[in-house]
Amino acid sequence: MTPIQITSAQVLPGKLQEIVTLFRSAPKALRLQALLEYSKKLPPLPEKYAEHPEFMQPVPECASPFFLVTEPQGEGVAMYFKVPEEAPTVRGYAGILAEGLAGASREQILNIPDQFYMDMGLSELITPMRLRGMGAILMRLKNQVREAALS
């Protein structure tokens, strides 16, 4: 598997890079198990979003119902994801983003290559439609970070 080409301006935040490296080096069966483990690690929504999901942005490109919202937090952002437990692979991807981007600056998030997840070997585990959904999730996340930086 050829790693993605990342320019000097496009570097993954440290924790996300560790996760990508772990997935890339793991056998296929372990990658799927790790993805399912990340689905269990997805933090619960804060009460304000659990009670008012209308404040979250849908990602209609996802085959599963997926909602996200970001909040400025210092130089970074807090990210919240709502994904049903019945969608463990997409929920696992949300768990990876939540853990891998915790503490990342806005600039680091905006500089993540749009298809970084392809370097994790997920294309061997997930359908192309789900992979496109993952790309859409990252694009919406970046759009929210970009919009927050402009306001």
Protein backbone atom coordinates (compact mmCIF):
# COMPACT_ATOMS: atom_id res chain seq x y z
CA MET A 1 0.00 0.00 0.00
CA THR A 2 1.43 3.36 -1.01
CA PRO A 3 1.14 6.09 1.65
CA ILE A 4 -0.57 9.31 0.67
CA GLN A 5 1.66 12.13 -0.41
CA ILE A 6 1.54 14.87 2.17
CA THR A 7 3.13 18.21 1.39
CA SER A 8 4.96 20.11 4.13
CA ALA A 9 1.79 22.20 4.60
CA GLN A 10 -0.31 19.06 4.97
CA VAL A 11 0.78 17.20 8.06
CA LEU A 12 -1.50 15.16 10.24
CA PRO A 13 -1.74 16.18 13.90
CA GLY A 14 0.38 13.84 16.03
CA LYS A 15 -2.38 11.71 17.54
CA LEU A 16 -4.17 11.33 14.19
CA GLN A 17 -0.87 10.30 12.57
CA GLU A 18 -0.41 7.65 15.27
CA ILE A 19 -3.88 6.27 14.54
CA VAL A 20 -3.26 6.25 10.77
CA THR A 21 0.08 4.47 11.26
CA LEU A 22 -1.52 1.90 13.59
CA PHE A 23 -4.26 1.10 11.08
CA ARG A 24 -1.88 1.01 8.12
CA SER A 25 0.43 -1.48 9.85
CA ALA A 26 -2.34 -3.76 11.17
CA PRO A 27 -3.67 -6.82 9.35
CA LYS A 28 -7.08 -6.37 7.70
CA ALA A 29 -8.99 -8.24 10.44
CA LEU A 30 -7.41 -6.12 13.16
CA ARG A 31 -8.19 -2.90 11.27
CA LEU A 32 -11.87 -3.77 11.28
CA GLN A 33 -11.73 -4.64 14.98
CA ALA A 34 -9.92 -1.37 15.74
CA LEU A 35 -12.51 0.61 13.77
CA LEU A 36 -15.27 -1.04 15.79
CA GLU A 37 -13.40 -0.23 19.01
CA TYR A 38 -13.27 3.44 18.02
CA SER A 39 -17.04 3.34 17.54
CA LYS A 40 -17.31 2.53 21.25
CA LYS A 41 -14.94 5.40 22.17
CA LEU A 42 -17.06 8.13 20.59
CA PRO A 43 -17.83 10.53 23.43
CA PRO A 44 -21.49 11.15 24.26
CA LEU A 45 -23.07 14.39 23.13
CA PRO A 46 -23.21 17.27 25.60
CA GLU A 47 -26.70 17.74 26.95
CA LYS A 48 -27.30 20.91 24.89
CA TYR A 49 -26.90 18.92 21.64
CA ALA A 50 -28.53 15.74 22.87
CA GLU A 51 -31.64 17.74 23.74
CA HIS A 52 -31.40 20.05 20.70
CA PRO A 53 -30.02 18.09 17.74
CA GLU A 54 -31.29 20.83 15.42
CA PHE A 55 -28.13 22.78 16.35
CA MET A 56 -26.05 20.10 14.63
CA GLN A 57 -25.32 20.00 10.91
CA PRO A 58 -26.36 16.89 8.98
CA VAL A 59 -24.01 15.18 6.55
CA PRO A 60 -26.53 14.02 3.94
CA GLU A 61 -23.83 12.35 1.82
CA CYS A 62 -23.54 9.66 4.52
CA ALA A 63 -25.59 6.52 4.09
CA SER A 64 -26.17 6.59 7.86
CA PRO A 65 -27.68 9.53 9.76
CA PHE A 66 -24.67 11.63 10.75
CA PHE A 67 -24.61 15.03 12.45
CA LEU A 68 -21.74 17.18 13.62
CA VAL A 69 -21.07 20.50 15.26
CA THR A 70 -17.91 22.34 16.25
CA GLU A 71 -17.30 25.03 18.84
CA PRO A 72 -14.26 27.32 18.98
CA GLN A 73 -12.03 26.38 21.89
CA GLY A 74 -8.90 28.48 22.21
CA GLU A 75 -6.77 27.90 19.11
CA GLY A 76 -8.68 24.70 18.34
CA VAL A 77 -12.21 23.43 18.27
CA ALA A 78 -14.40 21.07 20.23
CA MET A 79 -16.11 18.57 17.92
CA TYR A 80 -19.28 16.68 18.59
CA PHE A 81 -20.70 13.87 16.49
CA LYS A 82 -24.08 12.18 16.53
CA VAL A 83 -24.01 8.77 14.84
CA PRO A 84 -26.32 5.85 15.58
CA GLU A 85 -24.80 2.77 17.18
CA GLU A 86 -26.28 0.78 14.29
CA ALA A 87 -23.64 2.38 12.02
CA PRO A 88 -20.44 1.12 13.69
CA THR A 89 -18.00 1.79 10.86
CA VAL A 90 -19.03 5.42 10.39
CA ARG A 91 -19.28 5.81 14.15
CA GLY A 92 -15.75 4.39 14.37
CA TYR A 93 -14.52 7.00 11.91
CA ALA A 94 -16.15 9.70 14.06
CA GLY A 95 -14.37 8.21 17.08
CA ILE A 96 -11.06 8.40 15.20
CA LEU A 97 -11.67 12.06 14.36
CA ALA A 98 -12.70 12.86 17.93
CA GLU A 99 -9.60 11.23 19.42
CA GLY A 100 -7.14 12.07 16.66
CA LEU A 101 -8.08 15.76 16.47
CA ALA A 102 -8.53 16.44 20.19
CA GLY A 103 -6.33 19.42 20.97
CA ALA A 104 -5.50 20.10 17.30
CA SER A 105 -5.40 23.71 16.16
CA ARG A 106 -7.79 25.04 13.52
CA GLU A 107 -4.87 25.28 11.09
CA GLN A 108 -3.91 21.64 11.68
CA ILE A 109 -7.48 20.53 11.02
CA LEU A 110 -7.74 22.60 7.85
CA ASN A 111 -4.44 21.16 6.57
CA ILE A 112 -5.49 17.52 6.88
CA PRO A 113 -5.41 15.89 3.43
CA ASP A 114 -8.99 15.37 2.27
CA GLN A 115 -8.54 11.62 1.85
CA PHE A 116 -6.14 10.86 4.70
CA TYR A 117 -8.34 7.92 5.74
CA MET A 118 -7.43 6.09 2.52
CA ASP A 119 -3.92 5.65 3.94
CA MET A 120 -5.43 3.63 6.81
CA GLY A 121 -6.39 0.69 4.60
CA LEU A 122 -10.09 1.33 5.10
CA SER A 123 -10.86 0.83 1.42
CA GLU A 124 -10.34 -2.91 2.01
CA LEU A 125 -12.97 -2.88 4.77
CA ILE A 126 -15.64 -0.40 3.78
CA THR A 127 -17.80 0.13 0.72
CA PRO A 128 -17.00 3.01 -1.65
CA MET A 129 -20.28 4.69 -0.64
CA ARG A 130 -19.21 4.71 3.04
CA LEU A 131 -15.76 6.01 2.04
CA ARG A 132 -17.39 8.90 0.17
CA GLY A 133 -19.41 9.60 3.31
CA MET A 134 -16.17 9.76 5.31
CA GLY A 135 -14.81 12.30 2.86
CA ALA A 136 -17.99 14.36 3.21
CA ILE A 137 -17.71 14.25 7.01
CA LEU A 138 -14.19 15.65 6.88
CA MET A 139 -15.21 18.35 4.38
CA ARG A 140 -18.14 19.48 6.56
CA LEU A 141 -15.89 19.46 9.61
CA LYS A 142 -13.33 21.63 7.81
CA ASN A 143 -16.08 23.96 6.55
CA GLN A 144 -17.33 24.51 10.08
CA VAL A 145 -13.79 25.18 11.33
CA ARG A 146 -13.20 27.61 8.44
CA GLU A 147 -16.49 29.44 9.05
CA ALA A 148 -15.78 29.75 12.77
CA ALA A 149 -12.36 31.23 12.01
CA LEU A 150 -13.96 33.87 9.78
CA SER A 151 -16.58 34.95 12.32
